[in-house]
Tab-separated table of C-alpha atoms and ligand atoms in Angstrom:
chain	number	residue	atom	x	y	z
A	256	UNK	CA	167.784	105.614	48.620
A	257	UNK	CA	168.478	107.225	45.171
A	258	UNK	CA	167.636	111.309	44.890
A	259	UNK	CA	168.065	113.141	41.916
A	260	UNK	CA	169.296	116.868	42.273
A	261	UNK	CA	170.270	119.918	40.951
A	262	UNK	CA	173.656	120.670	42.535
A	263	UNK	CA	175.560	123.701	42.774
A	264	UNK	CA	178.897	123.148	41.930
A	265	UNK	CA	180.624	126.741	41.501
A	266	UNK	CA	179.026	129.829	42.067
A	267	UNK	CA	178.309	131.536	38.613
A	268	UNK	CA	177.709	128.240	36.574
A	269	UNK	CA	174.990	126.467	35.936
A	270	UNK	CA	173.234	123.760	38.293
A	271	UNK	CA	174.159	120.187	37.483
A	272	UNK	CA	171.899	117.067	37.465
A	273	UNK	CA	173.202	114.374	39.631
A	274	UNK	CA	171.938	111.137	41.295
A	275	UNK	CA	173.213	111.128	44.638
A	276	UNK	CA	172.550	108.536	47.282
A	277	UNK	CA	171.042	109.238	50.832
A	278	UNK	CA	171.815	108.275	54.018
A	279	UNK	CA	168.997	106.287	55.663
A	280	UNK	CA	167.677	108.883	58.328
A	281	UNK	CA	169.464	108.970	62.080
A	282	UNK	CA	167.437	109.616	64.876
A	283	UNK	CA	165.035	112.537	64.795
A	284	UNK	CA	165.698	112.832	61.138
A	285	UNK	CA	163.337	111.957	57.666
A	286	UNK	CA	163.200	111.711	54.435
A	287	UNK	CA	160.541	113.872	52.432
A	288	UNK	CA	159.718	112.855	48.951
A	289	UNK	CA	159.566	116.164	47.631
A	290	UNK	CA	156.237	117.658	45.977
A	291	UNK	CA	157.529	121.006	45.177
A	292	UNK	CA	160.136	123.580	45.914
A	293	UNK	CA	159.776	127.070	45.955
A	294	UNK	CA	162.639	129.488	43.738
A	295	UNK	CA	163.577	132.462	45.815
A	296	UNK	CA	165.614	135.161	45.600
A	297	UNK	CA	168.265	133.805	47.656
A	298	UNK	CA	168.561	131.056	45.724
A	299	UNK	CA	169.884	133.033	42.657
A	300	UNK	CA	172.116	134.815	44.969
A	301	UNK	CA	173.936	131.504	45.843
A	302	UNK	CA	173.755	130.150	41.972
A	303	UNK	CA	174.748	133.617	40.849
A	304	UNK	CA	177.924	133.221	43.077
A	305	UNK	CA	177.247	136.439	45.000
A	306	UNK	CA	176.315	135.089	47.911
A	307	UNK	CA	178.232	131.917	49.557
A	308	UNK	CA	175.985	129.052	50.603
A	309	UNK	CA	177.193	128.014	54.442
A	310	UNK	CA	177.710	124.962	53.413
A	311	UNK	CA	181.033	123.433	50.997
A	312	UNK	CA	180.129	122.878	47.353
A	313	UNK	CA	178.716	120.730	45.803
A	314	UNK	CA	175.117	121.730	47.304
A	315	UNK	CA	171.804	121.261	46.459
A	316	UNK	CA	170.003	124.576	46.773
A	317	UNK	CA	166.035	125.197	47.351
A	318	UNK	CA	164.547	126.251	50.607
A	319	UNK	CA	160.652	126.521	49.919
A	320	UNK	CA	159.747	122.510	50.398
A	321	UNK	CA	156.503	120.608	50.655
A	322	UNK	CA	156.311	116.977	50.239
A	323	UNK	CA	155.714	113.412	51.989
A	324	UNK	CA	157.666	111.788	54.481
A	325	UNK	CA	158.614	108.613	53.200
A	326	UNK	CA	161.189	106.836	55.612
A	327	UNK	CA	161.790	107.880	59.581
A	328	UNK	CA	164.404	107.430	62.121
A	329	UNK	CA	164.294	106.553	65.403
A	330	UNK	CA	161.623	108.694	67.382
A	331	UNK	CA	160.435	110.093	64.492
A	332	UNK	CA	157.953	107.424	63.440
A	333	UNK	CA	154.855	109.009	63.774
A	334	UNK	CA	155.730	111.295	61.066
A	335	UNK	CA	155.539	108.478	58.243
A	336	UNK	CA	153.097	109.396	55.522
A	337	UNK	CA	152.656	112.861	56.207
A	338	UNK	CA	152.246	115.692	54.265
A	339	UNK	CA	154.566	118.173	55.650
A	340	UNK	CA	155.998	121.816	54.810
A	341	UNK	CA	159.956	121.754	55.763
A	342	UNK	CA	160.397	125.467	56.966
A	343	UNK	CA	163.146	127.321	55.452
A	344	UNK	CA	164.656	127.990	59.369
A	345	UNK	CA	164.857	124.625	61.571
A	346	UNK	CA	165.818	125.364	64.671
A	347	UNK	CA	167.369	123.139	67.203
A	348	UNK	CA	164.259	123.241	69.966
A	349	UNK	CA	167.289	122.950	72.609
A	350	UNK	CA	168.728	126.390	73.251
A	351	UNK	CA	167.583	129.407	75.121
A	352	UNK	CA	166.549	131.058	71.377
A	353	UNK	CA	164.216	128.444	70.786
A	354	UNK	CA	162.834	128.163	74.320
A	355	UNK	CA	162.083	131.607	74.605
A	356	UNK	CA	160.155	131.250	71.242
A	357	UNK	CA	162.821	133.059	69.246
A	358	UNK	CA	164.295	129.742	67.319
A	359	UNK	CA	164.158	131.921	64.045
A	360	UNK	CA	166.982	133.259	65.776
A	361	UNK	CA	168.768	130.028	66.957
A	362	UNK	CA	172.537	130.045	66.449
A	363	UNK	CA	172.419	126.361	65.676
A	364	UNK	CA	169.673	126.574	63.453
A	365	UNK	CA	169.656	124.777	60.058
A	366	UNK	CA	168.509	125.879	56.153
A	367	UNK	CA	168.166	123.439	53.720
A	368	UNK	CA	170.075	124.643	50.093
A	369	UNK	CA	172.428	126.664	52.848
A	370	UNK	CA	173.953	124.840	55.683
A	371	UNK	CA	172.402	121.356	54.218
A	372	UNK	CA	171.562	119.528	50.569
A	373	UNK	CA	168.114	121.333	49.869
A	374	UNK	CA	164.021	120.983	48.193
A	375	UNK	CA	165.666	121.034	44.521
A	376	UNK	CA	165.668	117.247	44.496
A	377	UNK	CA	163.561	113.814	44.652
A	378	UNK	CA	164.132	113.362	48.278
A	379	UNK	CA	165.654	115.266	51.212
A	380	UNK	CA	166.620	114.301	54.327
A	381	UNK	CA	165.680	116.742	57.455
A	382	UNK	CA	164.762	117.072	60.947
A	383	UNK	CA	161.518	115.987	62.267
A	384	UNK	CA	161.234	118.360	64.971
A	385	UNK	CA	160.439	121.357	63.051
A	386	UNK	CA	158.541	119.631	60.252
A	387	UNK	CA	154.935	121.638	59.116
A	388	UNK	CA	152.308	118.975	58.985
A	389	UNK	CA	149.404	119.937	56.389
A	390	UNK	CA	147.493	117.014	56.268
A	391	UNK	CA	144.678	118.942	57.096
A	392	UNK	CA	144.456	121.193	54.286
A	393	UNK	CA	141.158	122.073	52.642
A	394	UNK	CA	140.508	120.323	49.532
A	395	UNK	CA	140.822	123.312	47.314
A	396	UNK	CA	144.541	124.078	48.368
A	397	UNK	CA	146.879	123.047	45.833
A	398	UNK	CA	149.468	121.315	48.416
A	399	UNK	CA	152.614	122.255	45.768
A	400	UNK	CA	151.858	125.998	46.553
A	401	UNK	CA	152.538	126.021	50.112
A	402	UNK	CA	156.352	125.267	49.721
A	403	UNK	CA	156.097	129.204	49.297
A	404	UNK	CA	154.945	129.341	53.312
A	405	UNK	CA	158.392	127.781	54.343
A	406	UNK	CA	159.599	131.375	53.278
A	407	UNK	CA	158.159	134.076	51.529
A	408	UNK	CA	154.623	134.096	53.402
A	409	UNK	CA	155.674	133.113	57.083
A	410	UNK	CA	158.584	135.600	56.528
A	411	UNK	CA	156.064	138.256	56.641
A	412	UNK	CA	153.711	136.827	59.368
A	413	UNK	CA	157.103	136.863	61.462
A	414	UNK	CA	157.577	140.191	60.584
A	415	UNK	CA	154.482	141.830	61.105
A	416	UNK	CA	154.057	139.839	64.901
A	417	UNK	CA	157.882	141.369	65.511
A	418	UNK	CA	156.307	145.014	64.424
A	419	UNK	CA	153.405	144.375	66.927
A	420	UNK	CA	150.990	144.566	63.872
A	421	UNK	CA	147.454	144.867	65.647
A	422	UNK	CA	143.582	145.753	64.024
A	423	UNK	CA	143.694	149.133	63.135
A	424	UNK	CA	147.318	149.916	63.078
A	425	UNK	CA	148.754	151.376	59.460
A	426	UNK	CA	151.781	149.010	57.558
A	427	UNK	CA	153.478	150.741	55.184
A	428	UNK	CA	155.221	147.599	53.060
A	429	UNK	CA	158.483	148.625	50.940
A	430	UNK	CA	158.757	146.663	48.149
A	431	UNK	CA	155.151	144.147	46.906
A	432	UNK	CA	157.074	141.620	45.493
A	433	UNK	CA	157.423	137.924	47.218
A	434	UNK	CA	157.730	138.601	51.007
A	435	UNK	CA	156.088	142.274	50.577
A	436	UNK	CA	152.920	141.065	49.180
A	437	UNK	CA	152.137	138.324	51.804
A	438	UNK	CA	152.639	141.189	54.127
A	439	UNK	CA	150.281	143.307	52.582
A	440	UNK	CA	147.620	140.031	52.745
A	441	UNK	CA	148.523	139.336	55.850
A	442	UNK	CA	148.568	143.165	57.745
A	443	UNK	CA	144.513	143.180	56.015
A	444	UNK	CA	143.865	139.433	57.562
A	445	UNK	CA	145.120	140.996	60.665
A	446	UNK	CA	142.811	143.820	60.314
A	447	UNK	CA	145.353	146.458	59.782
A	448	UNK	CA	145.520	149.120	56.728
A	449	UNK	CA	148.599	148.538	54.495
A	450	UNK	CA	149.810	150.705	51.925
A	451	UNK	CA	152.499	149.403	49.536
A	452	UNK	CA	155.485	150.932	47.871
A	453	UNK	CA	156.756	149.760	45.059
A	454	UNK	CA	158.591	150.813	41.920
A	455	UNK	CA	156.921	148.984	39.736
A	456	UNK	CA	152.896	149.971	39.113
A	457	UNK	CA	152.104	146.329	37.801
A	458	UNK	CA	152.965	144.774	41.053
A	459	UNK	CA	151.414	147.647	42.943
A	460	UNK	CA	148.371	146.519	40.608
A	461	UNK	CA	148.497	143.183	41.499
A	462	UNK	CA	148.916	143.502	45.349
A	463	UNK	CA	145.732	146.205	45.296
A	464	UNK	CA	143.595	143.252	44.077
A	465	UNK	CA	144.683	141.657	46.966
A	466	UNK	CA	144.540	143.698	50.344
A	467	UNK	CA	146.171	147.156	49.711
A	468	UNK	CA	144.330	149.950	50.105
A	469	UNK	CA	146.394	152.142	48.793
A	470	UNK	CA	149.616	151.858	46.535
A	471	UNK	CA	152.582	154.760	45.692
A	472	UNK	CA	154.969	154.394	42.921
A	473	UNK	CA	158.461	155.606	44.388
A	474	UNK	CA	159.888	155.543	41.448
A	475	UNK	CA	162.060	158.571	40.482
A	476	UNK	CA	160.916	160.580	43.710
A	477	UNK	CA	162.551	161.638	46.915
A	478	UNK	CA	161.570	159.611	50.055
A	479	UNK	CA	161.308	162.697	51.265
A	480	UNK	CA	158.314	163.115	48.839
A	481	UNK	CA	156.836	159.665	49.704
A	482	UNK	CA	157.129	160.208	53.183
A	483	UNK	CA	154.819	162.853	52.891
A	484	UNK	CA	152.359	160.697	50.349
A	485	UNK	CA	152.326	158.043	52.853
A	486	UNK	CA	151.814	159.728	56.215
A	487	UNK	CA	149.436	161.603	54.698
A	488	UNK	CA	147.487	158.584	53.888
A	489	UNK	CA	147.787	157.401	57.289
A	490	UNK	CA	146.735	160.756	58.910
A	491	UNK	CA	143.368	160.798	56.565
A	492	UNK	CA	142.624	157.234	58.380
A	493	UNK	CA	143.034	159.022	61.688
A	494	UNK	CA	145.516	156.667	62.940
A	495	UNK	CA	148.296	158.356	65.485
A	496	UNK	CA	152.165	157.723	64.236
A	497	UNK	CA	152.499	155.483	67.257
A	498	UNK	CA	150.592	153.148	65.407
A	499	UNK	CA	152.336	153.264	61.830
A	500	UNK	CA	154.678	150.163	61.383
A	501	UNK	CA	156.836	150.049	57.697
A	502	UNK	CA	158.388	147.392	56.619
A	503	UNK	CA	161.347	147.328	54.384
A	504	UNK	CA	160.951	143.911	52.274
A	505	UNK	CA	162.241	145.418	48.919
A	506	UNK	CA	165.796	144.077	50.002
A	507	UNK	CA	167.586	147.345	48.280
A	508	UNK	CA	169.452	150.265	49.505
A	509	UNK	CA	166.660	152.578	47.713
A	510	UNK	CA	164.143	150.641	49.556
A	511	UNK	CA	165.851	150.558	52.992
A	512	UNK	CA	166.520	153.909	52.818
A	513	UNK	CA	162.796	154.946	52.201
A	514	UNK	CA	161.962	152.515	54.816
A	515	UNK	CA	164.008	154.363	57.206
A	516	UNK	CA	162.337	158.088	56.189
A	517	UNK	CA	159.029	156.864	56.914
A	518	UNK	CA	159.922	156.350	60.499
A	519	UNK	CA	157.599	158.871	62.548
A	520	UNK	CA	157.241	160.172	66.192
A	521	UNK	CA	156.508	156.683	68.242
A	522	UNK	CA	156.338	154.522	64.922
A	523	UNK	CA	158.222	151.097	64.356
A	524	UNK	CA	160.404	149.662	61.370
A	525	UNK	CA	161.127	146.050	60.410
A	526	UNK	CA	164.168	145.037	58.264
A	527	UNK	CA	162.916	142.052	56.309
A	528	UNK	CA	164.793	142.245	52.982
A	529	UNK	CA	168.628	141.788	51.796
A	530	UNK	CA	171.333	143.417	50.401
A	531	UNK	CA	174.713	143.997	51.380
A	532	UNK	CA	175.046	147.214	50.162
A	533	UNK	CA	175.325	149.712	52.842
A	534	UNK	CA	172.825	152.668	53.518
A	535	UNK	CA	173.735	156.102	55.424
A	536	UNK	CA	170.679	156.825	57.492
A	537	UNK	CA	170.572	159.209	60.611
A	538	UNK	CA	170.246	157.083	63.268
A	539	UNK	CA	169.420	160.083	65.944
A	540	UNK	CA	166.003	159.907	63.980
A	541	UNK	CA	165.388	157.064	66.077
A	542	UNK	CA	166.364	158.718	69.429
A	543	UNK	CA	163.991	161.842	68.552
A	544	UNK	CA	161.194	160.155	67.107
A	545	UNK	CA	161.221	157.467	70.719
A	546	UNK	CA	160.992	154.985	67.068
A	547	UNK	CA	161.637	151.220	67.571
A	548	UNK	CA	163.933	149.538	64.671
A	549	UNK	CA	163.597	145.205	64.958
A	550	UNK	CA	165.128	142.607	62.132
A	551	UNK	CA	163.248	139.631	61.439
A	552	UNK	CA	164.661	136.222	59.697
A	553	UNK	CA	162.464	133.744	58.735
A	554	UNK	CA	159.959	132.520	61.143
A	555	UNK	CA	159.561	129.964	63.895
A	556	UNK	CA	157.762	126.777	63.058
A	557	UNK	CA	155.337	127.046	65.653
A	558	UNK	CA	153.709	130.524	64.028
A	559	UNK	CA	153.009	128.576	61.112
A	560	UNK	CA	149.371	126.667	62.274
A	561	UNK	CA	148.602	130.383	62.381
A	562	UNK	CA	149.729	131.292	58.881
A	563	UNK	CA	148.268	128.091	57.358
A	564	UNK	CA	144.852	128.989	59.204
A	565	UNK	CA	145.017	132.286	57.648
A	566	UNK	CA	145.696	130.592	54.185
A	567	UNK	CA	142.988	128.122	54.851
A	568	UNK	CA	140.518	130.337	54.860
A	569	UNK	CA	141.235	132.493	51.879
A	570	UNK	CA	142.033	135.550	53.754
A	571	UNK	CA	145.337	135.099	52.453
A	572	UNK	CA	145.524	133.761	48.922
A	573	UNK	CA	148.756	131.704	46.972
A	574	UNK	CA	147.637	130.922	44.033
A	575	UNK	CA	147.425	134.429	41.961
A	576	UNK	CA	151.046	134.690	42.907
A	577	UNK	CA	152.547	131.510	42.082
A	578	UNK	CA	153.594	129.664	38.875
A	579	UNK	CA	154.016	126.077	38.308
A	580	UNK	CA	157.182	125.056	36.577
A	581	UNK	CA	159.198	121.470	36.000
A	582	UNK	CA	162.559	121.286	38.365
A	583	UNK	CA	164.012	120.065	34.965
A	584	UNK	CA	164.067	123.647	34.027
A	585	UNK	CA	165.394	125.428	37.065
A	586	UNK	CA	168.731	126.878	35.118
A	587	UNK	CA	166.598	128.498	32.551
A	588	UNK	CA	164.042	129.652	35.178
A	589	UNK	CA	167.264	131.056	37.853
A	590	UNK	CA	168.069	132.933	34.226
A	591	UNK	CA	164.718	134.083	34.200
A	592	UNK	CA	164.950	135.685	37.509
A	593	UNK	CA	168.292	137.124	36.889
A	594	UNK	CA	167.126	139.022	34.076
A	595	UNK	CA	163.552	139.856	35.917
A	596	UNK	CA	161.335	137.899	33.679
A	597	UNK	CA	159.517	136.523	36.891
A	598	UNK	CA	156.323	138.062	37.879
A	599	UNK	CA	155.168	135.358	40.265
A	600	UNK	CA	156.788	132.622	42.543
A	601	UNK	CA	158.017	129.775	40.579
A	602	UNK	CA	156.907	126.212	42.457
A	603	UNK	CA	159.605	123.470	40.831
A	604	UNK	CA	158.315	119.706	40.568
A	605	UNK	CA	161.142	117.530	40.889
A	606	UNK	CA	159.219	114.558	38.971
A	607	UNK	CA	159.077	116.674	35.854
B	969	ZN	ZN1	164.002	132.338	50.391
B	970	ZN	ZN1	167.912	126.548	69.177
């Protein structure tokens, strides 16, 4: 079968066009006509060259897919037809990760636009195992817009189930962007309060529409000075530190710093963005405080009926947060992105 794709070549120029042709599928493997792919961050890191895919070049990147399944190896018939998500982690299902429901941690896991060609194509050929199926989805979803769930959204669900996120409890979200606002939906759907931090007011603005109660601009201030903002905040809603959970999804050293100062007496951080720019932090905070510190990548594909329930039934919404796009124009829109001209999630459909 023929697949068009944009291909990385080198790091640092442009994606290339190409018609490639795929391998029927082996067993346990398919082929997804793709409806959309999701742009993300990491993306641009690879295209960018700062970041080296897993995989040799030429690659195609793209991580956030949705589509059909068109053709099915052996065992994997019954997934013919479907309407699937293809989560940004597959996991193998074998190992000791994945049977003690970690597989987001699985050393043999796989990510498509990383170790294998990705969603920024016609077709793409993946495991069944760890396929989404969305089949179900209510009428009024717009099935393009849940390529985003194969990262940005269950990346937060992960999260805040890693952090113990429970009704009641007080989130603290570093950075509202992609991952950062799902969290903030998704710490309200869960019936916690969730305060984002941001540098930017307009995306503070955004995310207040949408499930936080409160926002702080950190620009230009001291976490010192936000700590205080913020546990204050908490303390008005009477909730005891043991009970305050921040996550750091901003994904810079400003951020993960800030992150770390809002650690408080019994209180828990999660590490959900990037950057491999070291921080100096005091760990012995952590000792005094009795704090807990977890990382979280990506999310297991068996949390996501939970996420797409969630989505299902508005209490966590895509749509204000996503832009449509044509794959055709993916250099211009990675451009875009380098030079922060994105406010929303761009969606890329490969037939235009
Ligand atoms: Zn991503
Ligand atoms: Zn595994």
């Amino acid at each position: 079968m023929q697949s068009r794709g944009w291909v990385l070549v080198e790091g640092g120029k442009p994606l290339q066009s190409r018609t490639m042709e795929l391998a029927a599928p082996s067993s346990g493997e398919v082929i997804v006509e793709v409806d959309a792919c999701g742009l993300c961050h990491t993306d641009l890191g690879y295209a960018d060259g700062s970041v080296a895919p897993r995989h040799a070049l030429p690659l195609v990147l793209g991580h956030e897919i949705v589509g059909k399944v068109v053709q099915a190896g052996a065992g994997a018939e019954t997934w013919m037809g479907r309407s699937v998500i293809v989560p940004a982690v597959l996991p193998c299902g074998d190992c000791a990760f994945c049977r003690a429901g970690r597989g987001n941690a699985c050393p043999k896991q796989k990510m498509p636009g990383n170790d294998c060609d990705g969603g920024f194509a016609s077709f793409c050929l993946v495991p069944a195992r760890p396929l989404v199926a969305i089949d179900d989805a209510p009428a009024h979803i717009d099935r393009r817009e849940l390529g985003v769930v194969a990262d940005a959204v269950s990346t937060a669900y992960q999260a805040l189930k890693r952090a113990d996120v429970r009704e009641g409890d007080v989130v603290f979200v570093v950075g509202a962007g992609g991952v950062g606002g799902y969290a903030v939906q998704i710490a309200r759907a869960l019936g916690a309060h969730a305060v984002a931090i941001d540098l930017d007011a307009g995306k503070l603005d955004a995310i207040s529409r949408h499930g936080a109660e409160r926002t702080i601009v950190s620009r230009d201030r001291a976490p010192k000075d936000v700590r205080k903002e913020a546990h204050g905040i908490a303390q008005e809603w009477r909730v005891p530190s043991l009970r305050w959970r921040a996550l750091e999804c901003s994904g810079h050293p400003d951020g993960q710093t800030l992150a770390f100062a809002l650690l408080a007496q019994g209180s828990t951080l999660v590490q959900v963005g990037y950057t491999p720019t070291p921080v100096t932090v005091r760990m012995s905070n952590v000792m005094a405080f009795d704090a807990t510190i977890h990382g979280s990548w990506g999310c297991p594909p068996e949390l996501y009926a939970d996420v797409l329930r969630l989505i299902y039934a508005g209490k966590v919404v895509l749509t204000p947060f996503v832009e449509h796009a044509p794959m055709s124009r993916v250099v211009e829109s990675l451009d875009a992105m380098a030079h922060h001209k994105l406010t929303k999630r761009l969606v890329l459909d490969p037939r235009s």
